[in-house]
Short mmCIF file of C-alpha atoms and ligand atoms in Angstrom, two decimals:
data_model
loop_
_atom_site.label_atom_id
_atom_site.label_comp_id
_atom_site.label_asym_id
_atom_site.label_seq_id
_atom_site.Cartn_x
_atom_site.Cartn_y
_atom_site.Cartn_z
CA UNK L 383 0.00 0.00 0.00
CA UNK L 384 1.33 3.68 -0.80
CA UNK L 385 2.03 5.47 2.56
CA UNK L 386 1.81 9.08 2.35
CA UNK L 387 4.97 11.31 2.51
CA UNK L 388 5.57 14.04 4.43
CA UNK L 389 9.44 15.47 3.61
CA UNK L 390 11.76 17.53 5.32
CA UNK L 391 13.87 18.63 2.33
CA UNK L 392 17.34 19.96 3.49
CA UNK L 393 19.19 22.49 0.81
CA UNK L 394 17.67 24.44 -2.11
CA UNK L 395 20.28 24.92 -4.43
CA UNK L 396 20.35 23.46 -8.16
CA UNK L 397 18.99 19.69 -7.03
CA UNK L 398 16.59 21.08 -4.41
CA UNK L 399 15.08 23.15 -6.62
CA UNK L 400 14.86 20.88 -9.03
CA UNK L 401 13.57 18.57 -6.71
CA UNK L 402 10.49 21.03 -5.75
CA UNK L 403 9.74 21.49 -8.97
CA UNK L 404 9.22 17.45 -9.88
CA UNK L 405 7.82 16.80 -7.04
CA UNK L 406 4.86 19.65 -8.36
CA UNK L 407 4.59 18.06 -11.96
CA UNK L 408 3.96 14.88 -10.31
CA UNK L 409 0.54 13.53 -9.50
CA UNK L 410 1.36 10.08 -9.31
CA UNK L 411 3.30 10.56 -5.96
CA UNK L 412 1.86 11.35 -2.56
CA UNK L 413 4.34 13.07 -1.20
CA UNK L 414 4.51 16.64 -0.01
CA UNK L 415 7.47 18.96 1.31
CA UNK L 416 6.66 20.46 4.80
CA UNK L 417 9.52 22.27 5.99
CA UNK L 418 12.72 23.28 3.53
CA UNK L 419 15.94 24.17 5.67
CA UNK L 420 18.81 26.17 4.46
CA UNK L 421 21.82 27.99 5.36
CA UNK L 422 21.76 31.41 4.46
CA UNK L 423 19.01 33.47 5.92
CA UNK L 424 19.86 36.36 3.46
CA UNK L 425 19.15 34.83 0.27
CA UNK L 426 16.26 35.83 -2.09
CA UNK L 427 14.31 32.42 -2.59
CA UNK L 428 11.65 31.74 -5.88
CA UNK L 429 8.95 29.67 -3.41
CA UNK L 430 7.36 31.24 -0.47
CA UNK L 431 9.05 32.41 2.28
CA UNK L 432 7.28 29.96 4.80
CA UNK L 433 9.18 26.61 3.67
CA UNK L 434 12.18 27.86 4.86
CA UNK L 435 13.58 27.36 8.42
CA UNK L 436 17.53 27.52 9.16
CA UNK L 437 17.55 25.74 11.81
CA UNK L 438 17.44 21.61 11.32
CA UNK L 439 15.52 20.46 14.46
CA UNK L 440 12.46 22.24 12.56
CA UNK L 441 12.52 19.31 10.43
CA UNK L 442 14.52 16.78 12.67
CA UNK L 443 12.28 17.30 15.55
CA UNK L 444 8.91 17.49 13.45
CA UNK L 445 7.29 14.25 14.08
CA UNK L 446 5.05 14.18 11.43
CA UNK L 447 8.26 14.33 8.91
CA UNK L 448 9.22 11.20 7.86
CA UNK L 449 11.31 11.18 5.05
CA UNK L 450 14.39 13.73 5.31
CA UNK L 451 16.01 14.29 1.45
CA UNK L 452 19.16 16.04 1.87
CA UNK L 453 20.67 17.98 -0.67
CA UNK L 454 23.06 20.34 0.74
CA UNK L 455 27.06 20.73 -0.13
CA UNK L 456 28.57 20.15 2.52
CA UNK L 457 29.25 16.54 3.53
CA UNK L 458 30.07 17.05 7.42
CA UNK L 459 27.45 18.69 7.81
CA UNK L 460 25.19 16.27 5.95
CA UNK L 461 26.38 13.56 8.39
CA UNK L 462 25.16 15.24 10.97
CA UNK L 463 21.75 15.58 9.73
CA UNK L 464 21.46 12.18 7.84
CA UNK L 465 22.73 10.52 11.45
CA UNK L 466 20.10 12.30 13.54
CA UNK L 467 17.09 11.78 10.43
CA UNK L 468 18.01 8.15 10.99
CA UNK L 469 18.30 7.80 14.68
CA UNK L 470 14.86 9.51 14.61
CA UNK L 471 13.31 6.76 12.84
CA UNK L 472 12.93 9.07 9.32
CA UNK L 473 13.54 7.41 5.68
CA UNK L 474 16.48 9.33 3.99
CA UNK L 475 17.05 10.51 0.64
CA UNK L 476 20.53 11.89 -0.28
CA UNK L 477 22.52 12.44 -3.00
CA UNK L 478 26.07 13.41 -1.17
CA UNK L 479 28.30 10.55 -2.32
CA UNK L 480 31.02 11.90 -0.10
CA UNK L 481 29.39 11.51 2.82
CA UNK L 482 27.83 8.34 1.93
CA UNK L 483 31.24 6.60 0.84
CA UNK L 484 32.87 7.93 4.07
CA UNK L 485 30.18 6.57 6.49
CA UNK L 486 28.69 3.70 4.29
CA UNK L 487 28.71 0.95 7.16
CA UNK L 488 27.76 3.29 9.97
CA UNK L 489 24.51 4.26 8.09
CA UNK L 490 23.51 1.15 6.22
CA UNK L 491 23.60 -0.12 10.38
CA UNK L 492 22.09 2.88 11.38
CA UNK L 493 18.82 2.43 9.03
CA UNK L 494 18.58 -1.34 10.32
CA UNK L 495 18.92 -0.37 13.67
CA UNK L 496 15.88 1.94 13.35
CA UNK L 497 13.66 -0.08 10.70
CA UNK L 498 14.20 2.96 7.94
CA UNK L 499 15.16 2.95 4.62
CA UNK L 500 18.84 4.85 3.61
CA UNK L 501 18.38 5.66 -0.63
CA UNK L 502 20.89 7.64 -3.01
CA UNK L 503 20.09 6.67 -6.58
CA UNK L 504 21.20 10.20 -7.62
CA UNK L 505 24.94 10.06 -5.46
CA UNK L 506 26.40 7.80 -8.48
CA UNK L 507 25.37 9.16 -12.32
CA UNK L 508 22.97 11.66 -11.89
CA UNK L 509 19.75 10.48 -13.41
CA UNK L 510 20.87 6.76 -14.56
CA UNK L 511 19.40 4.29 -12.90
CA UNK L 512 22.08 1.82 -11.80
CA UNK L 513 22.19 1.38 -7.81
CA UNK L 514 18.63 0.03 -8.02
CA UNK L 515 19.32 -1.76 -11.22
CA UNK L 516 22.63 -3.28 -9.56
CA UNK L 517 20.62 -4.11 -6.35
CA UNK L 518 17.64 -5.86 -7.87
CA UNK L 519 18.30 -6.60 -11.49
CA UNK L 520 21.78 -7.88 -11.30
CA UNK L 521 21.02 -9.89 -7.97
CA UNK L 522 21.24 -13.49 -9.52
CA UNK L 523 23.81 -12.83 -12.20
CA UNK L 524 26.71 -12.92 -11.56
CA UNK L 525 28.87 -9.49 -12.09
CA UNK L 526 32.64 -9.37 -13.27
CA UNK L 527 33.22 -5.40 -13.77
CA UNK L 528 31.77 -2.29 -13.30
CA UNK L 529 33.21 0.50 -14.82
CA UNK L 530 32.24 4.29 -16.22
CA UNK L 531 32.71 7.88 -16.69
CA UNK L 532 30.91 8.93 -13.33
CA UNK L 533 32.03 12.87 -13.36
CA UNK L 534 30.35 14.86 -15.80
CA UNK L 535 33.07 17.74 -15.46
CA UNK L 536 36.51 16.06 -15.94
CA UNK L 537 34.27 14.32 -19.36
CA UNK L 538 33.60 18.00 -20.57
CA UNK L 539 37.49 19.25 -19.75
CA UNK L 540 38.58 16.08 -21.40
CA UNK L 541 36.15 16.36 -24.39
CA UNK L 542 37.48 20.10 -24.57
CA UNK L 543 41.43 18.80 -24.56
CA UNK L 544 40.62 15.99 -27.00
CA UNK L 545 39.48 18.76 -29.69
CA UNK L 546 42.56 20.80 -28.77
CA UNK L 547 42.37 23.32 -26.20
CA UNK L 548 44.49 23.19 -22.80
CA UNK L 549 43.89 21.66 -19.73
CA UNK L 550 43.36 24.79 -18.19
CA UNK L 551 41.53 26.54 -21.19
CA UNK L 552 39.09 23.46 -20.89
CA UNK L 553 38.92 24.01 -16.61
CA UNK L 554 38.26 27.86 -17.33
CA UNK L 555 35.02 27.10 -19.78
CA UNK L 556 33.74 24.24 -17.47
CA UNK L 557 33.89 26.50 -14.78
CA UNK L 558 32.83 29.66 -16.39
CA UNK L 559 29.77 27.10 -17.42
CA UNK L 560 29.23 25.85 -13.69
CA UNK L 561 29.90 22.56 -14.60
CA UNK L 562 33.32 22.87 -12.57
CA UNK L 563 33.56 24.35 -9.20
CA UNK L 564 35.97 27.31 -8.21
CA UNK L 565 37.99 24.82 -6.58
CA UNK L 566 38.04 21.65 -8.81
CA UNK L 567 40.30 19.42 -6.73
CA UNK L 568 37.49 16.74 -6.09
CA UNK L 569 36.43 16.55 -9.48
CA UNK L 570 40.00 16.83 -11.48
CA UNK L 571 41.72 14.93 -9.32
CA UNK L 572 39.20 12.03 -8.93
CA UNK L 573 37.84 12.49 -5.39
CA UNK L 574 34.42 12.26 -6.38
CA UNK L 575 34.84 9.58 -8.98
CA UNK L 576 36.03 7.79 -6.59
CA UNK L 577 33.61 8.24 -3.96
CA UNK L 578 30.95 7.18 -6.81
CA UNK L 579 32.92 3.69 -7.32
CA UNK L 580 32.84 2.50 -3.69
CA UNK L 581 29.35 2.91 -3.91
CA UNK L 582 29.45 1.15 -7.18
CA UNK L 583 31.80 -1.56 -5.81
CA UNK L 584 29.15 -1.99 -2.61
CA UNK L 585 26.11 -2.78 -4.81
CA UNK L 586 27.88 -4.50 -7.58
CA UNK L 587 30.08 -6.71 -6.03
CA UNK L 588 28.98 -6.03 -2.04
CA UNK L 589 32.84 -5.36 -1.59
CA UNK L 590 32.61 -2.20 1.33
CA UNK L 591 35.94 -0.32 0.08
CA UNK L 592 37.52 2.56 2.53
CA UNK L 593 38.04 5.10 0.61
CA UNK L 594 41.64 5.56 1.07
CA UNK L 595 42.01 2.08 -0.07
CA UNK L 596 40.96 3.21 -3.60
CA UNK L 597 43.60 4.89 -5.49
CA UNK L 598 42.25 7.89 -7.45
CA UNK L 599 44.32 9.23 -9.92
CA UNK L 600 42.76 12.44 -11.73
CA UNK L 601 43.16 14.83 -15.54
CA UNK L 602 45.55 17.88 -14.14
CA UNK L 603 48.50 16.73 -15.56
CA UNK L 604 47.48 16.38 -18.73
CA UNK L 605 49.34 18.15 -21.53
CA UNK L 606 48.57 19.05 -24.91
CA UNK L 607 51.16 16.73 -26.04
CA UNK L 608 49.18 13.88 -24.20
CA UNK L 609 45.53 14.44 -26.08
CA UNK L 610 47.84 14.82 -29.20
CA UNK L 611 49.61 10.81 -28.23
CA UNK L 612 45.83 10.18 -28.16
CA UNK L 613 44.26 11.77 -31.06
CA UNK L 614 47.18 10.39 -33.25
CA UNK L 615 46.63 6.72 -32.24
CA UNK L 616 42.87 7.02 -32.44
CA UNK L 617 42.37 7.13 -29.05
CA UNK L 618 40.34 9.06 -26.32
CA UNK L 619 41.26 9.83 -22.72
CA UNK L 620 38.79 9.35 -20.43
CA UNK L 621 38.46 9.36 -16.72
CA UNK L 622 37.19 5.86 -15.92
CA UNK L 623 36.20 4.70 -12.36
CA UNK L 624 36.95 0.95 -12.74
CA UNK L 625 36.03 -1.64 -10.72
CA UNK L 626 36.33 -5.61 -11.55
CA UNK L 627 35.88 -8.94 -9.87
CA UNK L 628 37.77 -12.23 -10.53
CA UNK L 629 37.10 -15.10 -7.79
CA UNK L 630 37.09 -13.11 -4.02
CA UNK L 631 39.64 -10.26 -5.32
CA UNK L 632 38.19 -7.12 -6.37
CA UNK L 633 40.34 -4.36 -8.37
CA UNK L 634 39.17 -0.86 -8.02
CA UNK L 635 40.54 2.44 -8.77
CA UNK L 636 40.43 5.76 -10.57
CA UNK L 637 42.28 6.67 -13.37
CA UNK L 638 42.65 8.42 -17.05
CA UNK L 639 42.21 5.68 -19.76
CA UNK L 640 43.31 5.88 -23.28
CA UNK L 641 40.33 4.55 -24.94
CA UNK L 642 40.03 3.15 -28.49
CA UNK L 643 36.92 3.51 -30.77
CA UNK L 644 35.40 0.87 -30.20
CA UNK L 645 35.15 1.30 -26.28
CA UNK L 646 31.53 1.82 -25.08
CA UNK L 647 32.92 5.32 -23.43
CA UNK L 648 34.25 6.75 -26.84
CA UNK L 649 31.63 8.72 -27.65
CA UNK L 650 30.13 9.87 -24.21
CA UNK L 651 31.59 13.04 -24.45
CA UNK L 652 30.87 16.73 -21.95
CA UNK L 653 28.62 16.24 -18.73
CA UNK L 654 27.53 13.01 -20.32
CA UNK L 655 28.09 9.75 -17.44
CA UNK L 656 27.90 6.08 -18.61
CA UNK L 657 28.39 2.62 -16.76
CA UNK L 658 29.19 -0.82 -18.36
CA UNK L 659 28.24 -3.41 -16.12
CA UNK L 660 29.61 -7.17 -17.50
CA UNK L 661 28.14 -10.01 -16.34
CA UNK L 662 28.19 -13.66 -16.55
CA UNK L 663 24.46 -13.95 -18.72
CA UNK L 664 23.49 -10.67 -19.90
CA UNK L 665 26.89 -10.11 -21.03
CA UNK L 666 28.19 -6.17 -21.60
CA UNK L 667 25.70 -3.67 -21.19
CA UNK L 668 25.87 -0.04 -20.84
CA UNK L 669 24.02 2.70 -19.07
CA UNK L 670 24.19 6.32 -20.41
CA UNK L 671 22.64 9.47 -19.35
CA UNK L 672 22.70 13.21 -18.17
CA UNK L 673 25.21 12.63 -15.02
CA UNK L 674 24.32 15.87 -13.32
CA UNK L 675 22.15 18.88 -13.60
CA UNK L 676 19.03 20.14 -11.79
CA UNK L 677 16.02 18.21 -13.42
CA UNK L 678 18.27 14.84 -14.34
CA UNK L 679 19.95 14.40 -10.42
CA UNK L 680 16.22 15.31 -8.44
CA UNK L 681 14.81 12.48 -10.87
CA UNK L 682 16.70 9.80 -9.37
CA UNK L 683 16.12 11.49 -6.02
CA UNK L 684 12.57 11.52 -6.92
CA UNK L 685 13.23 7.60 -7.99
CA UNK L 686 14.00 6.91 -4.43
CA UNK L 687 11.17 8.94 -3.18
CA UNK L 688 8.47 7.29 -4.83
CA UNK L 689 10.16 3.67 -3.79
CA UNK L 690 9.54 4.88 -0.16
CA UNK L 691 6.08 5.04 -1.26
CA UNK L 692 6.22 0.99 -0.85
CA UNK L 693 9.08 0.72 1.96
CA UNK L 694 11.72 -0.06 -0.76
CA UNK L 695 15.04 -0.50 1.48
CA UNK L 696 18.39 -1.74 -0.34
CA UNK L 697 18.81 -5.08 0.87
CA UNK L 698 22.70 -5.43 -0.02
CA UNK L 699 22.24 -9.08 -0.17
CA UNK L 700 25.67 -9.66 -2.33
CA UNK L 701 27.73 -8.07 0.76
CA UNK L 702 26.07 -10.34 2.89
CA UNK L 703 26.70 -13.38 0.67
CA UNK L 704 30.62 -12.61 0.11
CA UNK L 705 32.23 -11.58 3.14
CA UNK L 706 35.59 -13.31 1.92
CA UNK L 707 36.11 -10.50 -1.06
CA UNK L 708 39.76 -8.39 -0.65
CA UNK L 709 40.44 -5.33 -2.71
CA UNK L 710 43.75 -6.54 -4.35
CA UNK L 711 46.49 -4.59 -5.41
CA UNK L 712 48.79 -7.39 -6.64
CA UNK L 713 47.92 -6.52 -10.39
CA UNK L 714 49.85 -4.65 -13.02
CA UNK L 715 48.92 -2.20 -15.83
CA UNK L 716 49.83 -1.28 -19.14
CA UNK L 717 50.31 2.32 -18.83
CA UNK L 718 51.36 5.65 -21.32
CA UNK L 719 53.57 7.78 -19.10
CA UNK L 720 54.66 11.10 -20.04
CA UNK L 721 57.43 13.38 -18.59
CA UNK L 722 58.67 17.29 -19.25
CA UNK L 723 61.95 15.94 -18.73
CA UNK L 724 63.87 12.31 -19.33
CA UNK L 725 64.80 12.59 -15.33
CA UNK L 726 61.41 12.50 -14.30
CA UNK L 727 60.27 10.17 -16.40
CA UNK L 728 62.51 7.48 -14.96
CA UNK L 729 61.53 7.92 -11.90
CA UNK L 730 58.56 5.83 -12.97
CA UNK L 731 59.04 2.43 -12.27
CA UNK L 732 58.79 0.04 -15.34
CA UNK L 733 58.57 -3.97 -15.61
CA UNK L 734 58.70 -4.32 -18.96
CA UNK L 735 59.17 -0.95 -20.97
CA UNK L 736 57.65 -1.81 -24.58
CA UNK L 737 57.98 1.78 -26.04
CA UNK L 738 60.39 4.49 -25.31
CA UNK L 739 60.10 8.06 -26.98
CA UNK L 740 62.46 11.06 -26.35
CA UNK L 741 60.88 14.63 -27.97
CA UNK L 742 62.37 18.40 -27.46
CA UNK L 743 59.30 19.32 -25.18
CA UNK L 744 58.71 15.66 -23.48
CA UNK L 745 59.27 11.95 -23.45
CA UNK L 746 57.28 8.89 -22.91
CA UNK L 747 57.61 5.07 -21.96
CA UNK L 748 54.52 2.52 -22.54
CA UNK L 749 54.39 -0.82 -20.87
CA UNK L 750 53.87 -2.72 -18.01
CA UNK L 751 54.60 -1.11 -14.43
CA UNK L 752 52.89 -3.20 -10.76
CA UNK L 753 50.59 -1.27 -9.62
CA UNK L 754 52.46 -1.21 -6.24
CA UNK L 755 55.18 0.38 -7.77
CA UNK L 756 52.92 2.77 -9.54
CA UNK L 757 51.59 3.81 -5.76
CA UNK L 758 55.43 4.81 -4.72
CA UNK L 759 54.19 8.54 -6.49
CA UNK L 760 51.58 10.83 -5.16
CA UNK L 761 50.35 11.06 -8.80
CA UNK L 762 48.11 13.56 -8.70
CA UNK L 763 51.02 16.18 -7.35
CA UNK L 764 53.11 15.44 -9.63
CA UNK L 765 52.76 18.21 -12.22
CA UNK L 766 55.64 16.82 -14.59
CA UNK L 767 54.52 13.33 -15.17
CA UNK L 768 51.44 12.54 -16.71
CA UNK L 769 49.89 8.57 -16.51
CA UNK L 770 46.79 7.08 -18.50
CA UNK L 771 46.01 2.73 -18.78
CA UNK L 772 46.11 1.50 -21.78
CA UNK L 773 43.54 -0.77 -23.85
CA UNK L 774 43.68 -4.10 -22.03
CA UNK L 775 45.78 -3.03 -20.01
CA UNK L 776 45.05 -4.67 -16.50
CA UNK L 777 46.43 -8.00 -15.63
CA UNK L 778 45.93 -9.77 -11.97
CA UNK L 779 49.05 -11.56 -10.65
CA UNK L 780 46.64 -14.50 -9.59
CA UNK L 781 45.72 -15.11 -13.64
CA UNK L 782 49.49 -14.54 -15.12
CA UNK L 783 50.69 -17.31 -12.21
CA UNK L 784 47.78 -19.04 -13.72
CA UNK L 785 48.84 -18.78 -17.09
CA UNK L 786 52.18 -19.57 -16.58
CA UNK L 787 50.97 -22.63 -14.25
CA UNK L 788 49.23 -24.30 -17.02
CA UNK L 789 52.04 -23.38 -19.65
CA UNK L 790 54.30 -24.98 -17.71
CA UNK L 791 52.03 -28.29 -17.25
CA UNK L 792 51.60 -28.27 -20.90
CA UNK L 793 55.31 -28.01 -21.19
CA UNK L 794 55.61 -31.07 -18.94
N1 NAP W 329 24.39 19.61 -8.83
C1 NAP W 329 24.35 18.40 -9.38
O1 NAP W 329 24.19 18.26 -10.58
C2 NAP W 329 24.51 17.18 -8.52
C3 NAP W 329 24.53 15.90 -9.12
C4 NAP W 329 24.62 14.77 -8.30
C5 NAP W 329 24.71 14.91 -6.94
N2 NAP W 329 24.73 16.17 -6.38
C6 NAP W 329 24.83 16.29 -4.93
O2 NAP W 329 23.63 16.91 -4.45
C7 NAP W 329 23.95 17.69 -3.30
C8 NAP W 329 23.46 19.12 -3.50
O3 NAP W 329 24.15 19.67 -4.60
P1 NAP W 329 23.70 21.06 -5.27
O4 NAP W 329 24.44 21.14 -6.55
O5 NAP W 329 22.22 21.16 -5.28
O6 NAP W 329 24.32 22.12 -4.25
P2 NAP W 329 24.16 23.70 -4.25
O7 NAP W 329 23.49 24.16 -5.50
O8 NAP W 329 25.47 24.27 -3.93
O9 NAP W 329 23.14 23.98 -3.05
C9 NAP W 329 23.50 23.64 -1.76
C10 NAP W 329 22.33 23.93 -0.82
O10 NAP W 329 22.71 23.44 0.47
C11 NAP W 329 22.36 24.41 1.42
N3 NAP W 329 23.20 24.20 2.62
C12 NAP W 329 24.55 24.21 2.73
N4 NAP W 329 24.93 23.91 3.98
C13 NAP W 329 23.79 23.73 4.69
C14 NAP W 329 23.51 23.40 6.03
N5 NAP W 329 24.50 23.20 6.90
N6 NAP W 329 22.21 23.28 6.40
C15 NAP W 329 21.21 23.48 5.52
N7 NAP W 329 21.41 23.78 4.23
C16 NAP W 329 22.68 23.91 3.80
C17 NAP W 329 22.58 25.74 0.73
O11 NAP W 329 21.86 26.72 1.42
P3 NAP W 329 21.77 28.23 0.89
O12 NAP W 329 20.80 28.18 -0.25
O13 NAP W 329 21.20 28.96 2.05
O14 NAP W 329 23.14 28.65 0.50
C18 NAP W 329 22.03 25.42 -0.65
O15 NAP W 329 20.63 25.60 -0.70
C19 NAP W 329 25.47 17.56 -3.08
O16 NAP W 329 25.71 16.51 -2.20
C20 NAP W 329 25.97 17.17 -4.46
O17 NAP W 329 27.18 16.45 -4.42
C21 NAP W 329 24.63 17.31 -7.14
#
């Protein structure tokens, strides 16, 4: 039976209003917003005046509330609120994958605990529908990667580089745009990619990563010489979060990826997002859709909303089934490293070194390096080296001893 909703809606910037306005071109949904609380008392607002309250207990400590959506920018303070909404015994709605990645187990717990459902469709992809779909669809089959473009701004800097302009030509227009915010560490360096791929990795595999476990490498070192590599070999360089499963070890990490034509990423270009899920039966399939933006992010919030409706909860029955899964970084890569000089370059750690080039403005090497070696950088401060994975380029220790176990029984 549909229950009715009464929500406290925390923040009113571009997905709160967005939100607001769904939520009024909706009929099918019986759900209404009570109280909306915001920060800054100051502000000229579009709705009237009597929504908003800037203090949270008017919604935390209003009883007849019982769904709290928060959409505000600021992910300690979000924790705050989303803790006491669920102590309280309200459903929650959020969208703050920071906050979400960072406290994952403490709230899924939290909304047992207290019998109430914890949604955030619109935290990973904006307005495609995969946390649901990996929840529910993909429950029985089996699921071997998960990987995407999950940040809509370092896909419009890199479409920008990839038809020629700078790095920080590209950063200007995004932000100039508002698809890029004044300070663009969390996008360009691939904070919030990352914080999008634990969730991924929860619901796909039911692997709970820390986030410092998951290396996130980021675009700001990228050089025109770099998109010209790419453009020349028919490539595309793409920020992928990528996240794969073979037996109980689970890779996952963030990175640039030169990408050939025929990947399913090639021609998601600006604030465009897309996941390819494999798995064992349905095979490769991909998800592609606005990844941020007013209207597209409050639909998925409005998604989890209307599941509410008939006490949908995330049951995360994968983590429960594999509590044997390690995130493993015994793996190597086939990588494209650039350096400004021949010094810094070498500084890179190489096992196997397949190309070599040495240019008046900057050299490269491509081939294999461990990915433990790879970690011996802080990559994303070093401004004179530049890294991206190649195609195919991931191998797991576990499957080359493999490999060489059965060559060597075959030699036998
Ligand atoms: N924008 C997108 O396309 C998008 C896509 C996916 C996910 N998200 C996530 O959605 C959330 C909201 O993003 P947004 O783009 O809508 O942010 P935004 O436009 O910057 O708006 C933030 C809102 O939060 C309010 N706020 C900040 N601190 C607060 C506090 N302590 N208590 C109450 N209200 C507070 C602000 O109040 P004032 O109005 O008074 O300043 C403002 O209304 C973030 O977690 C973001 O990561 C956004």
């Amino acid at each position: 039976m549909r229950k009715q909703l009464t929500i406290g809606l925390f923040g009113f910037g571009c997905v709160g209003t967005g939100l607001y306005e769904v939520l009024n071109q909706t009929s099918l949904l019986q759900a209404r917003i009570k109280h909306i609380v915001v920060k800054d008392a100051t502000k000229k607002r579009q709705i009237d005046a009597s929504y908003f309250a800037y203090d949270a207990e008017v919604i935390l400590g209003d009883s007849e509330v019982n769904v709290v959506v928060e959409l505000i920018n600021d992910s300690d303070a979000a924790y705050v609120i989303v803790k006491r909404a669920l102590e309280s015994g309200k459903h929650v709605v959020s969208a703050n994958k920071k906050l979400i990645a960072l406290h994952l187990e403490e709230l899924i717990a939290l909304a047992k605990a207290n019998n109430v459902s914890f949604l955030y469709e619109a935290a990973v992809g904006g307005s495609i529908p995969i946390i649901r779909n990996l929840e529910e669809y993909y429950n029985n089959d089996s699921l071997s990667s998960i990987n995407g473009i999950v940040n809509g701004t370092t896909n419009y800097i890199l479409t920008k580089t990839g038809e020629g302009q700078s790095f920080d030509d590209a950063l200007k227009t995004a932000q100039e745009l508002g698809f890029a915010e004044l300070d663009p560490t969390s996008d360009v360096d691939g904070f919030d990619a990352k914080y999008k791929l634990v969730l991924l990795l929860k619901h796909a595999f039911g692997y709970t990563a820390k986030t410092e476990q998951v290396w996130n490498y980021g675009i700001r070192q990228l050089k025109t010489w770099d998109a010209t590599y790419a453009r020349e070999k028919g490539y595309k360089i793409k920020l992928l979060a990528f996240g794969t499963r073979v037996d109980d070890q689970v890779v996952g990490f963030v990175a640039p990826h030169l990408i050939p034509a025929n990947h399913f990423a090639y021609n998601v270009e600006n604030e465009f997002n897309a996941v390819v899920v494999e798995a064992l039966f349905s095979d490769r399939q991909l998800f592609l859709g606005k990844g941020a933006g007013s209207y597209p992010t409050a639909s998925a919030v409005l998604s989890d909303i209307s599941a509410l409706q008939f006490d949908y909860a995330y049951e995360y029955r994968k983590t429960n089934a594999q509590e044997n899964l390690t995130l493993t970084t015994d793996f190597r890569l086939r990588v494209y490293v650039s350096g400004t000089t021949k010094e810094q370059l070498e500084r890179v750690k190489f096992e196997e070194i397949q190309e070599i080039y040495h240019g008046s403005t900057h050299h490269f090497h491509i081939g294999w390096a461990n990915f433990s070696d790879l970690q011996q950088l802080d990559w994303n401060n070093e401004s004179d080296l530049f890294l991206a994975v190649l195609p195919e380029g991931l191998q797991l220790a576990s499957t080359v001893y493999a490999e060489e176990g059965q060559l060597e029984a075959h030699a036998n």
